[in-house]
PDB file of C-alpha atoms in Angstrom:
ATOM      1  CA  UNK A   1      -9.964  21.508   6.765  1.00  0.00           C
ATOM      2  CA  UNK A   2     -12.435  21.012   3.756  1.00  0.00           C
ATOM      3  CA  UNK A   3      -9.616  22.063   1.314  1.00  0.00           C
ATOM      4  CA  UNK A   4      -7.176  19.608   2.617  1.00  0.00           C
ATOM      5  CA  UNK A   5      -9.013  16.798   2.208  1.00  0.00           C
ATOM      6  CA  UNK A   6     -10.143  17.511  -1.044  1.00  0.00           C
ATOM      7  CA  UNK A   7      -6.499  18.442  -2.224  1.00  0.00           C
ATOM      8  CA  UNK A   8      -5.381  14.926  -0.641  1.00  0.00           C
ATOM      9  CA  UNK A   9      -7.597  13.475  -2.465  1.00  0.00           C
ATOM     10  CA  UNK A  10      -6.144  14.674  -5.361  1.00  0.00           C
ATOM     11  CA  UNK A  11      -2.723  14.082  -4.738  1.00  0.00           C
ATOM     12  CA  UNK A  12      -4.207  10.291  -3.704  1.00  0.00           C
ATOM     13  CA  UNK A  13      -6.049   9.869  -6.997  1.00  0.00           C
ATOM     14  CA  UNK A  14      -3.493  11.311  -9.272  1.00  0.00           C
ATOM     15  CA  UNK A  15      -0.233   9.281  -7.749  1.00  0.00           C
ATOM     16  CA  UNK A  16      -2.658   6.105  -8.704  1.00  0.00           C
ATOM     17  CA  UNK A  17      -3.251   6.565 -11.555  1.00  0.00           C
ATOM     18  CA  UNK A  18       0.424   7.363 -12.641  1.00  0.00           C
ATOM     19  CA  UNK A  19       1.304   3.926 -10.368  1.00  0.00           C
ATOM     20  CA  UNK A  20      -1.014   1.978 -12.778  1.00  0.00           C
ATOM     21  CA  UNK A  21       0.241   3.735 -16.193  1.00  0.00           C
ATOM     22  CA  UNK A  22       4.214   3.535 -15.193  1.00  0.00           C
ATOM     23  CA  UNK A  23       6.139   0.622 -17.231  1.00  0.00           C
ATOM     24  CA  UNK A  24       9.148   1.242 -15.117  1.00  0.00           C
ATOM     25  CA  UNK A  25       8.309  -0.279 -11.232  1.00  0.00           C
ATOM     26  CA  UNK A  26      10.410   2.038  -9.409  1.00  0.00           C
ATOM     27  CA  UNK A  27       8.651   5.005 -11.146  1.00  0.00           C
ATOM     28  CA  UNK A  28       5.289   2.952 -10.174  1.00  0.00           C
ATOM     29  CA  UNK A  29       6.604   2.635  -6.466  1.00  0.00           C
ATOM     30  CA  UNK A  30       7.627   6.314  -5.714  1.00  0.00           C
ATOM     31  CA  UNK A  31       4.502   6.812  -7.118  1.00  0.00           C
ATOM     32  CA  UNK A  32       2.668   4.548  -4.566  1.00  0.00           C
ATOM     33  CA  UNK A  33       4.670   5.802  -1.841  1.00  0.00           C
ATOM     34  CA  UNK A  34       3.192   9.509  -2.386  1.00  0.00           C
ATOM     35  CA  UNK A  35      -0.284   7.715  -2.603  1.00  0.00           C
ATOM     36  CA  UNK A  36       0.289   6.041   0.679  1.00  0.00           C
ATOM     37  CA  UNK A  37       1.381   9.354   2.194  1.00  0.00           C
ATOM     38  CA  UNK A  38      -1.779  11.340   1.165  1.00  0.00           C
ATOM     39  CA  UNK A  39      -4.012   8.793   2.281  1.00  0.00           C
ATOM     40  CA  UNK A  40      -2.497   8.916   5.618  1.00  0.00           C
ATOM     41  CA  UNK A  41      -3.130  12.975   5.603  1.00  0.00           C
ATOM     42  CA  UNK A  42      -6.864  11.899   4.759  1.00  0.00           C
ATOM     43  CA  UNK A  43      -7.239   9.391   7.932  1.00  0.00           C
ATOM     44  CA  UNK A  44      -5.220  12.381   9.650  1.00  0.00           C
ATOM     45  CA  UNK A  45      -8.202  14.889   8.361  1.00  0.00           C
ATOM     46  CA  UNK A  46     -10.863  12.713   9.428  1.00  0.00           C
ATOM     47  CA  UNK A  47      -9.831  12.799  12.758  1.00  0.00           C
ATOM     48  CA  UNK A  48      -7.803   9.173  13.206  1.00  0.00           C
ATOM     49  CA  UNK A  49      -4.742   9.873  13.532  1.00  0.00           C
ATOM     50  CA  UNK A  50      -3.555   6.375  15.501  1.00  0.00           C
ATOM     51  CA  UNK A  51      -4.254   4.570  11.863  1.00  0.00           C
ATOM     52  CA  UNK A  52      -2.524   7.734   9.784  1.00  0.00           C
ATOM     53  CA  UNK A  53       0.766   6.674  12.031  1.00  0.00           C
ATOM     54  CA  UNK A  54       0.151   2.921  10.958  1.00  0.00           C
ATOM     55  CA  UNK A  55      -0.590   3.707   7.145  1.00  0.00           C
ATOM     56  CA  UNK A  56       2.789   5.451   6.750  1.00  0.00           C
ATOM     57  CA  UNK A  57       4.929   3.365   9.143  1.00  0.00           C
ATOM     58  CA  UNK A  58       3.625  -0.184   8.227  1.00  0.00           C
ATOM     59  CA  UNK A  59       2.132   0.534   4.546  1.00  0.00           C
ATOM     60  CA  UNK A  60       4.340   3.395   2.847  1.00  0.00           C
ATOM     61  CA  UNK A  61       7.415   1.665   5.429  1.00  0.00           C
ATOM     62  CA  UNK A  62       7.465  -1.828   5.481  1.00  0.00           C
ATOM     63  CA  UNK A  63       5.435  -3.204   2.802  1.00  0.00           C
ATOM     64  CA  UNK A  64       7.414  -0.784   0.251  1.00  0.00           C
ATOM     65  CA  UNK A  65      10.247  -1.924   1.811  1.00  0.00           C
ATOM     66  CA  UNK A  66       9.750  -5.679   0.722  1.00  0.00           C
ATOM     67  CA  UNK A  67       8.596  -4.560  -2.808  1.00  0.00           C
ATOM     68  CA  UNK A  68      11.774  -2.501  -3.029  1.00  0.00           C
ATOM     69  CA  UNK A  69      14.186  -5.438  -1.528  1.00  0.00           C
ATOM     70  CA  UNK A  70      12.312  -7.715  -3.844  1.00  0.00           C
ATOM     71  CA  UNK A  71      12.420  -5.875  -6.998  1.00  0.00           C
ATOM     72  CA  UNK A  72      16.674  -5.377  -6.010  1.00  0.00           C
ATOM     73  CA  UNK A  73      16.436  -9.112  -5.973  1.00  0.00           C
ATOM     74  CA  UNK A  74      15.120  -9.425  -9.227  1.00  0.00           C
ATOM     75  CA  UNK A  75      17.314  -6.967 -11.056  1.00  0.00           C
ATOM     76  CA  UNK A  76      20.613  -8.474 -10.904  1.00  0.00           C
ATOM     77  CA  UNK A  77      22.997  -7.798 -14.004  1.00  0.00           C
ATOM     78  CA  UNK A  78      25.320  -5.868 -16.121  1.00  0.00           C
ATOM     79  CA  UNK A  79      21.888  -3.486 -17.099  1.00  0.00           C
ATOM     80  CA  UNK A  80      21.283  -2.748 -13.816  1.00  0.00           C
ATOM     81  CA  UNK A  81      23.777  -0.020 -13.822  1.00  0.00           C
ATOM     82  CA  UNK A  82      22.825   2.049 -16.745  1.00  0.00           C
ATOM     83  CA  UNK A  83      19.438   1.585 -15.647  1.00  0.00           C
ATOM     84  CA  UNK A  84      20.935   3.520 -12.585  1.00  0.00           C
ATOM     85  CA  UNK A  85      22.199   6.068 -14.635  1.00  0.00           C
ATOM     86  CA  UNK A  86      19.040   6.407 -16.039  1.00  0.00           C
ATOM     87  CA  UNK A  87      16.827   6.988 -13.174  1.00  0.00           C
ATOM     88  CA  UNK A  88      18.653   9.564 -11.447  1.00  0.00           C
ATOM     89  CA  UNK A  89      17.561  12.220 -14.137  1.00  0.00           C
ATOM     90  CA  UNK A  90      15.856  14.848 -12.960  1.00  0.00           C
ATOM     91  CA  UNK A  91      12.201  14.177 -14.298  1.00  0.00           C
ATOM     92  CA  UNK A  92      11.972  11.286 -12.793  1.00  0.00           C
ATOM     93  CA  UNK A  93      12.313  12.445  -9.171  1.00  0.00           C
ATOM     94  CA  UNK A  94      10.176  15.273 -10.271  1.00  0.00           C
ATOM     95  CA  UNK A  95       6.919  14.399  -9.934  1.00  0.00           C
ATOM     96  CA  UNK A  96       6.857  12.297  -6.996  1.00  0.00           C
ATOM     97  CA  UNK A  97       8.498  15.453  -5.295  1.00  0.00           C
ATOM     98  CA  UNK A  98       6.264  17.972  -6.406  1.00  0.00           C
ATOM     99  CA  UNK A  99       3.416  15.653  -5.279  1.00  0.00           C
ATOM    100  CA  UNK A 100       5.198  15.504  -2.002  1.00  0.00           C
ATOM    101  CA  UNK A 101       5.448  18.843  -1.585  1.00  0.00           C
ATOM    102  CA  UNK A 102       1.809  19.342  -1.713  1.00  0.00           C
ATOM    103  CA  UNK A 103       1.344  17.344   0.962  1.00  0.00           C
ATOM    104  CA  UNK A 104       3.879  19.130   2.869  1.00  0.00           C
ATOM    105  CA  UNK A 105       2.284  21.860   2.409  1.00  0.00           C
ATOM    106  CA  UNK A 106      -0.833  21.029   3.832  1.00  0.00           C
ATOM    107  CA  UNK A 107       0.676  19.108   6.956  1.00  0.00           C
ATOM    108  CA  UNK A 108       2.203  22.772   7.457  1.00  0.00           C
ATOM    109  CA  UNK A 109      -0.762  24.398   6.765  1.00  0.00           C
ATOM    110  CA  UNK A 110      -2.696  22.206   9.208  1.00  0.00           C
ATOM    111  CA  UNK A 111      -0.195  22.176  12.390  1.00  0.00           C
ATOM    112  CA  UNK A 112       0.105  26.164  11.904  1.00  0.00           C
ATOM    113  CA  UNK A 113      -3.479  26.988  11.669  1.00  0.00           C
ATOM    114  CA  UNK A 114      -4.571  24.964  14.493  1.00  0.00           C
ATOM    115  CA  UNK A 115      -2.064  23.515  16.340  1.00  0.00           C
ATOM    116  CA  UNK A 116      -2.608  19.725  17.058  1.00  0.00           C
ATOM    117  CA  UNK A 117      -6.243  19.918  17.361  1.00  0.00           C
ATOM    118  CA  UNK A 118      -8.316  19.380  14.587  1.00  0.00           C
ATOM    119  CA  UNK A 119     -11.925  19.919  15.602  1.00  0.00           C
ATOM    120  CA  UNK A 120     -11.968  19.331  18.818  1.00  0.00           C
ATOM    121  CA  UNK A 121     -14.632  16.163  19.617  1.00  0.00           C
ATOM    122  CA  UNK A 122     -14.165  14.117  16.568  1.00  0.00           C
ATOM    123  CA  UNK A 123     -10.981  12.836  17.219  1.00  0.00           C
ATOM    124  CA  UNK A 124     -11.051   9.239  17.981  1.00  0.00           C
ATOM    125  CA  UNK A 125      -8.013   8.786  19.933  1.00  0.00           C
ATOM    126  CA  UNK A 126      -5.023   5.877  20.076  1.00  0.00           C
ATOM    127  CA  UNK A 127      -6.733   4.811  23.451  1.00  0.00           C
ATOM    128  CA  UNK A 128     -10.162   4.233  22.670  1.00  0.00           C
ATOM    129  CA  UNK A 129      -8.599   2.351  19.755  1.00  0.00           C
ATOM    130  CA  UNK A 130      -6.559  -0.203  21.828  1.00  0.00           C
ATOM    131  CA  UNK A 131      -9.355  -0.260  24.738  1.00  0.00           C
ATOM    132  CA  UNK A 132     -12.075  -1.469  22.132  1.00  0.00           C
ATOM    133  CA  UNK A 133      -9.448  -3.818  19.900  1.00  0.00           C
ATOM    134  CA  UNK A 134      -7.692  -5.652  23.326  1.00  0.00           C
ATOM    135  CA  UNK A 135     -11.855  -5.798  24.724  1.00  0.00           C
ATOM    136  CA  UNK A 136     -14.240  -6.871  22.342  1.00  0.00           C
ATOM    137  CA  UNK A 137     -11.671  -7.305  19.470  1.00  0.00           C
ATOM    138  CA  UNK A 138      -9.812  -9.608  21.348  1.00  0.00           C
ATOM    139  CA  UNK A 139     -10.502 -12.812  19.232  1.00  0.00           C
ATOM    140  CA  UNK A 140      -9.733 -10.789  15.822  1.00  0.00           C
ATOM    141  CA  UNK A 141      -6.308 -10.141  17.217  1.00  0.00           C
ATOM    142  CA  UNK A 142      -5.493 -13.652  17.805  1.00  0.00           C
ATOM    143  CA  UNK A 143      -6.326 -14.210  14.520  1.00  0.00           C
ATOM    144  CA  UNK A 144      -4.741 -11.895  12.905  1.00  0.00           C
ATOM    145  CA  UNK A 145      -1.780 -13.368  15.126  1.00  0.00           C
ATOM    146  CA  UNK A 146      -2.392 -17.019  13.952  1.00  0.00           C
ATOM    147  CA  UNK A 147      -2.450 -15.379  10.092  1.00  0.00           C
ATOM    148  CA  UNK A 148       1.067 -13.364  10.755  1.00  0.00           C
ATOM    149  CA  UNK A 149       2.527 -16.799  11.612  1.00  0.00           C
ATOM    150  CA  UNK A 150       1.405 -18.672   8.973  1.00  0.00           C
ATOM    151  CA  UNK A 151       2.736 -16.037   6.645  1.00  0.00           C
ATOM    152  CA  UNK A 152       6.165 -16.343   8.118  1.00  0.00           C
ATOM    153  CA  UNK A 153       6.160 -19.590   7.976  1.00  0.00           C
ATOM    154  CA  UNK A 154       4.986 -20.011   4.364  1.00  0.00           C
ATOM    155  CA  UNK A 155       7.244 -16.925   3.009  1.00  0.00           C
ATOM    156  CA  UNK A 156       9.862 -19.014   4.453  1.00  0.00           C
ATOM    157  CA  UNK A 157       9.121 -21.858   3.072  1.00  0.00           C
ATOM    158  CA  UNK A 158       8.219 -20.421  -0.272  1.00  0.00           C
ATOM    159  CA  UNK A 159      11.768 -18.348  -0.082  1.00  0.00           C
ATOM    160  CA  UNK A 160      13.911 -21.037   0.431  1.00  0.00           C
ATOM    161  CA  UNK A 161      13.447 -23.772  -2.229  1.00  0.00           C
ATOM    162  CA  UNK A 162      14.897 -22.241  -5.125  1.00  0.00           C
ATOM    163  CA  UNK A 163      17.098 -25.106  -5.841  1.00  0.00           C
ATOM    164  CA  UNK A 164      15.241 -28.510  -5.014  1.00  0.00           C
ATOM    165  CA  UNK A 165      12.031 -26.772  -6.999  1.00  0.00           C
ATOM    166  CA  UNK A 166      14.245 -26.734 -10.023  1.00  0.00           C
ATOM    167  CA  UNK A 167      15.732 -30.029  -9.771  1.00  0.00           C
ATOM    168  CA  UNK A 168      12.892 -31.580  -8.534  1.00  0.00           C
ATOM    169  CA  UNK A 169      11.032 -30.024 -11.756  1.00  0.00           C
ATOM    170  CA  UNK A 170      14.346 -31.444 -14.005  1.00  0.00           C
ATOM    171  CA  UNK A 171      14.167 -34.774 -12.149  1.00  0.00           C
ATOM    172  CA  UNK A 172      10.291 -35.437 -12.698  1.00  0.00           C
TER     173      UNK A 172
ATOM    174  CA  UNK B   1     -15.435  15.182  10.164  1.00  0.00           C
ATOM    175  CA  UNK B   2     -18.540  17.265  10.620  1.00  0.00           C
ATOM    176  CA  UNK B   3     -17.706  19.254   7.572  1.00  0.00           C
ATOM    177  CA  UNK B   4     -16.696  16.585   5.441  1.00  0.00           C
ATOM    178  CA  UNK B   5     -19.641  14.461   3.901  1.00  0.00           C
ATOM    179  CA  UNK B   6     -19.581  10.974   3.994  1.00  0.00           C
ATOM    180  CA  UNK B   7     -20.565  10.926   0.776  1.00  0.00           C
ATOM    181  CA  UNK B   8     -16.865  12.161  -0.538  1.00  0.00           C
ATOM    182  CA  UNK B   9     -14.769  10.128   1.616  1.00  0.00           C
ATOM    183  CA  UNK B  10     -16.467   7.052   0.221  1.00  0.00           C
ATOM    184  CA  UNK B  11     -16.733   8.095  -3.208  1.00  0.00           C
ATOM    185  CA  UNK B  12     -12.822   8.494  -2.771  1.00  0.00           C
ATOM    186  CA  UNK B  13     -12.291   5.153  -1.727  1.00  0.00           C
ATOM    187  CA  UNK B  14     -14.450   4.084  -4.597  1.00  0.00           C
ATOM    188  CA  UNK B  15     -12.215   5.657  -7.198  1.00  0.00           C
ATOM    189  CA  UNK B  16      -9.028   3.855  -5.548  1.00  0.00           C
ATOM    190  CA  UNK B  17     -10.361   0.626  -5.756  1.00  0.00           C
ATOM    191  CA  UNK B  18     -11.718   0.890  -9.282  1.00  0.00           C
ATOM    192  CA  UNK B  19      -8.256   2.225 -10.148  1.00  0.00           C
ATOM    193  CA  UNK B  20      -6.801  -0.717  -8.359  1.00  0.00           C
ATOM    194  CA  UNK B  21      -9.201  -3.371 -10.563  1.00  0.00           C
ATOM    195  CA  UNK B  22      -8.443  -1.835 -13.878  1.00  0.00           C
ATOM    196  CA  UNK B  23      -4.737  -2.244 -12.819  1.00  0.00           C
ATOM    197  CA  UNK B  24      -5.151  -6.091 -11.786  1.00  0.00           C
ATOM    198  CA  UNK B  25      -7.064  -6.326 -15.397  1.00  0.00           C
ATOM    199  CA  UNK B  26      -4.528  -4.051 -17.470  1.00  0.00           C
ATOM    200  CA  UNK B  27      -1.412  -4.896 -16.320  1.00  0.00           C
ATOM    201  CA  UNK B  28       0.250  -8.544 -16.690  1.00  0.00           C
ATOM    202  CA  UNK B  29       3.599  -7.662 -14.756  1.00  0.00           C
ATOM    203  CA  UNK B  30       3.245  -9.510 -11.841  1.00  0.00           C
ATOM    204  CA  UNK B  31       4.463  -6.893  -9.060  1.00  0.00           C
ATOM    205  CA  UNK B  32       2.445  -4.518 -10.959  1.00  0.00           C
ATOM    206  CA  UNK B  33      -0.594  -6.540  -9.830  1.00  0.00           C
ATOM    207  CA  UNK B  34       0.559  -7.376  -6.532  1.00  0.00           C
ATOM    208  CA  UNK B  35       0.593  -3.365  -6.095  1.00  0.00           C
ATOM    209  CA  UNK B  36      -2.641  -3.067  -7.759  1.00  0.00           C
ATOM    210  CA  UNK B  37      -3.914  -5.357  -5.313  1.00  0.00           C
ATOM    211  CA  UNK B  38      -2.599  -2.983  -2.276  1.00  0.00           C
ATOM    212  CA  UNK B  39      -3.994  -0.325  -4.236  1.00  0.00           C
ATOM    213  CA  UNK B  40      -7.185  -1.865  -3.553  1.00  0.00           C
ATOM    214  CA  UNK B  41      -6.661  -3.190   0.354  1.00  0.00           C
ATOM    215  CA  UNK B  42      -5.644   0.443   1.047  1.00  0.00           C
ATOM    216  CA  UNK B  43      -8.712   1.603  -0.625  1.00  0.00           C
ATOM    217  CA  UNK B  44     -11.154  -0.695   1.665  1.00  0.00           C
ATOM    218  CA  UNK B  45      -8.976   1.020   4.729  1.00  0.00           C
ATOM    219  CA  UNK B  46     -10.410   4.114   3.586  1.00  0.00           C
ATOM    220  CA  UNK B  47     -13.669   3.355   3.177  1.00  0.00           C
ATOM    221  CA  UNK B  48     -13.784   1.707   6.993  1.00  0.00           C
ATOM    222  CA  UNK B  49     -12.075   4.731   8.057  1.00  0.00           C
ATOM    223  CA  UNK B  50     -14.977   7.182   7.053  1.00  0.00           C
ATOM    224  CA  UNK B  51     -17.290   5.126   7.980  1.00  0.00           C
ATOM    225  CA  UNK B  52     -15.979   4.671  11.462  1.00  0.00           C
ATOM    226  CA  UNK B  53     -15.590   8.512  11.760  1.00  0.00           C
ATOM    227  CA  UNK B  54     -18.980   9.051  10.631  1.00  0.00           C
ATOM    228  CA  UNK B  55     -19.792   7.471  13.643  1.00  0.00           C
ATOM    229  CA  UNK B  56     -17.445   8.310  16.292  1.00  0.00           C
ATOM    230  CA  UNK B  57     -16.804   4.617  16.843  1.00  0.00           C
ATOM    231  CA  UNK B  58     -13.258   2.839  16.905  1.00  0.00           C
ATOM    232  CA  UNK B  59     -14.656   0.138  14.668  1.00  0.00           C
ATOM    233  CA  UNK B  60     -13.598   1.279  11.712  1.00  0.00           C
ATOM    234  CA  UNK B  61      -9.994   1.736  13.034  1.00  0.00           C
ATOM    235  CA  UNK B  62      -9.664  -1.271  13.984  1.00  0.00           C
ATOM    236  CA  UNK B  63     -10.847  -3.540  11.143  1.00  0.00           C
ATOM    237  CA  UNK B  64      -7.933  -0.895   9.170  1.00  0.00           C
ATOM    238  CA  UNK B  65      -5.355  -2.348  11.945  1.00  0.00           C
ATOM    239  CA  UNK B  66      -6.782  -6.337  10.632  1.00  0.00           C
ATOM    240  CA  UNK B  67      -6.563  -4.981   7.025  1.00  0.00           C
ATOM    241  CA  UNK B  68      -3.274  -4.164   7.598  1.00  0.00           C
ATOM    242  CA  UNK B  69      -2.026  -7.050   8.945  1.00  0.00           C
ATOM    243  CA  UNK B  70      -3.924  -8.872   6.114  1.00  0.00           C
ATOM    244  CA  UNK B  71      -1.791  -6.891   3.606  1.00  0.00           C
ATOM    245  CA  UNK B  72       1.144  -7.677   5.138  1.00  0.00           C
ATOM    246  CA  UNK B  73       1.093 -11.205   5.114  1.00  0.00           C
ATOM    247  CA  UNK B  74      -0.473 -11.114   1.978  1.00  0.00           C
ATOM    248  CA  UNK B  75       2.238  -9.291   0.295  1.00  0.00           C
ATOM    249  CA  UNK B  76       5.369 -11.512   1.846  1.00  0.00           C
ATOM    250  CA  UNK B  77       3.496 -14.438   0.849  1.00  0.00           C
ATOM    251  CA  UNK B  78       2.772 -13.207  -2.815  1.00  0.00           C
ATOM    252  CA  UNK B  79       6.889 -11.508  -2.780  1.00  0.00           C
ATOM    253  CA  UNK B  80       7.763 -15.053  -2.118  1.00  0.00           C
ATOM    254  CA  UNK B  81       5.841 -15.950  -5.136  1.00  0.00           C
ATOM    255  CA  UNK B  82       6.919 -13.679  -7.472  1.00  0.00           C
ATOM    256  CA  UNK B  83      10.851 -14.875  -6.726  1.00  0.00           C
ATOM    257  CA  UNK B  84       9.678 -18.455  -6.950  1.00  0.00           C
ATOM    258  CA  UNK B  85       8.486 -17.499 -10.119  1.00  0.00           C
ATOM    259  CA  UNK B  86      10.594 -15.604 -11.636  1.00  0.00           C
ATOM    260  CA  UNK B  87      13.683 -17.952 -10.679  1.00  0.00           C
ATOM    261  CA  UNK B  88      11.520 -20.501 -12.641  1.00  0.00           C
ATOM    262  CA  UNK B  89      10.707 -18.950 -15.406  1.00  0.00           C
ATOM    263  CA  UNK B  90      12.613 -15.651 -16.018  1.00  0.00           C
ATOM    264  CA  UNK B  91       9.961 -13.523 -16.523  1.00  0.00           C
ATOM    265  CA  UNK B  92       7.708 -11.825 -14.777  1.00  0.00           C
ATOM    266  CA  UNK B  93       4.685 -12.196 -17.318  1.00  0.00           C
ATOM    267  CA  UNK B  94       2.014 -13.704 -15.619  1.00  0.00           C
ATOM    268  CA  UNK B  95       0.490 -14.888 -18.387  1.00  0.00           C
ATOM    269  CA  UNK B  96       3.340 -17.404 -18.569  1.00  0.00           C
ATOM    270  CA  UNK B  97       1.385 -19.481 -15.818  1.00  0.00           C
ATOM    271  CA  UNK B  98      -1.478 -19.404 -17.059  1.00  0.00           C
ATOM    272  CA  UNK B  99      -1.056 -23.353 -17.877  1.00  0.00           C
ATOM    273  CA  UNK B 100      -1.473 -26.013 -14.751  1.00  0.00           C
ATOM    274  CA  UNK B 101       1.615 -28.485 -14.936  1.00  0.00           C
ATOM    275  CA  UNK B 102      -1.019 -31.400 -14.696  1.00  0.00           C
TER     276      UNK B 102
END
């Protein structure tokens, strides 16, 4: 279990630094993906696997989902399909795969070797997790409730005044 | 956890967030920082992790489940931004509002 950790670590440290030395952002956001991924297979290591669900549902999911929605927002033109052309060459795909593949690997290695049970009493389970966060937590999630709302609410409002921003700017 | 130190899983999350920071300084493309800036949210999740597995407790767990809902608002709000901003000014240098309109 030592060896996958310290591999996913690897794969974790290595997709960063290519996400902060890409110029193109899709190159930078496969690359974060596989980051995302690996640091889910650490939380899985060390025995929390409730929060190695969330990290790749919520984090590699739906926050790459909004960077990828925005960035097809952003990209609108003629250049947009030879850029196309462009990315679907091999080495591009490449190393996020290979990367991939080493985490495959392990999650393999780790469900054949042991089945679902990594070292038996460490495990902090989903249930504990939700007894402590709906008990003592209780106040945190209402916050974090309250915060989730006002998000909405200001992503909305941000989002949808394209046009009076710019002819309020032209007017003043 | 037992045969994992500590020490590695926080020297880990150490690395992440320092490569997070030098990607908020480096970079000046806008959703380059935003990401940079997950980089280094995802990071502190790590570090809370192991240190909530160091201990057997759920706490560390749980302030992940807060720092993830932090990150989520914190990225629609700043995605909301960056289209604000670019439909302003075209670009997505962020140097470009560096100026207040005063």
């Amino acid at each position: 279990m030592n060896t996958v950790f310290y591999i996913s670590a690897a794969v974790a440290i290595i997709s960063t630094i290519m996400v902060i030395t890409r110029l193109n952002t899709v190159h930078a956001l496969l690359y974060l993906i596989v980051s995302l991924l690996s640091v889910a297979l650490i939380f899985f290591v060390l025995g929390a696997p409730f929060v190695a669900a969330l990290e790749v549902v919520i984090y590699a999911g739906a926050i790459m989902v909004l960077f990828v929605f925005v960035i097809m927002m952003l990209n609108l033109g003629a250049e947009t399909v030879e850029q196309e052309r462009q990315w679907l060459t091999p080495e591009i795909w490449a190393g996020p795969l290979f990367l991939t593949l080493i985490l495959v690997a392990e999650l393999i290695y780790i469900f054949t070797r042991n089945g679902l049970r990594l070292c038996g009493v460490c495990i902090i389970e989903p249930k504990k997790v939700g007894i402590v966060l709906f008990g003592s937590y209780l106040l945190g999630v209402e916050l974090a409730s309250i915060l989730l709302l006002v998000a909405l609410i200001g992503a909305y409002h941000l989002g949808k005044h394209f046009k009076p921003a710019e002819s309020r700017k032209g007017g003043s | 956890m037992a045969s994992i130190p500590m020490e590695h899983g926080l020297v880990l999350a150490g690395i992440l967030f320092a490569l997070g920071l030098i990607g908020v300084f480096m970079r000046r493309n806008i959703i380059f920082i935003l990401m940079s800036i997950e980089i280094m949210l995802n990071a502190t999740g790590v570090a809370f992790v192991v240190g909530g597995s160091r201990w057997l407790q759920p706490d560390g767990q749980i302030m992940f489940i807060f720092i993830l809902a932090m990150a989520a608002a914190e990225v629609a709000v700043g995605l909301a931004l960056v289209l604000q901003f670019y439909h302003r000014f075209k670009t997505l240098d962020a140097d470009v509002a560096s100026k207040m309109k005063g």
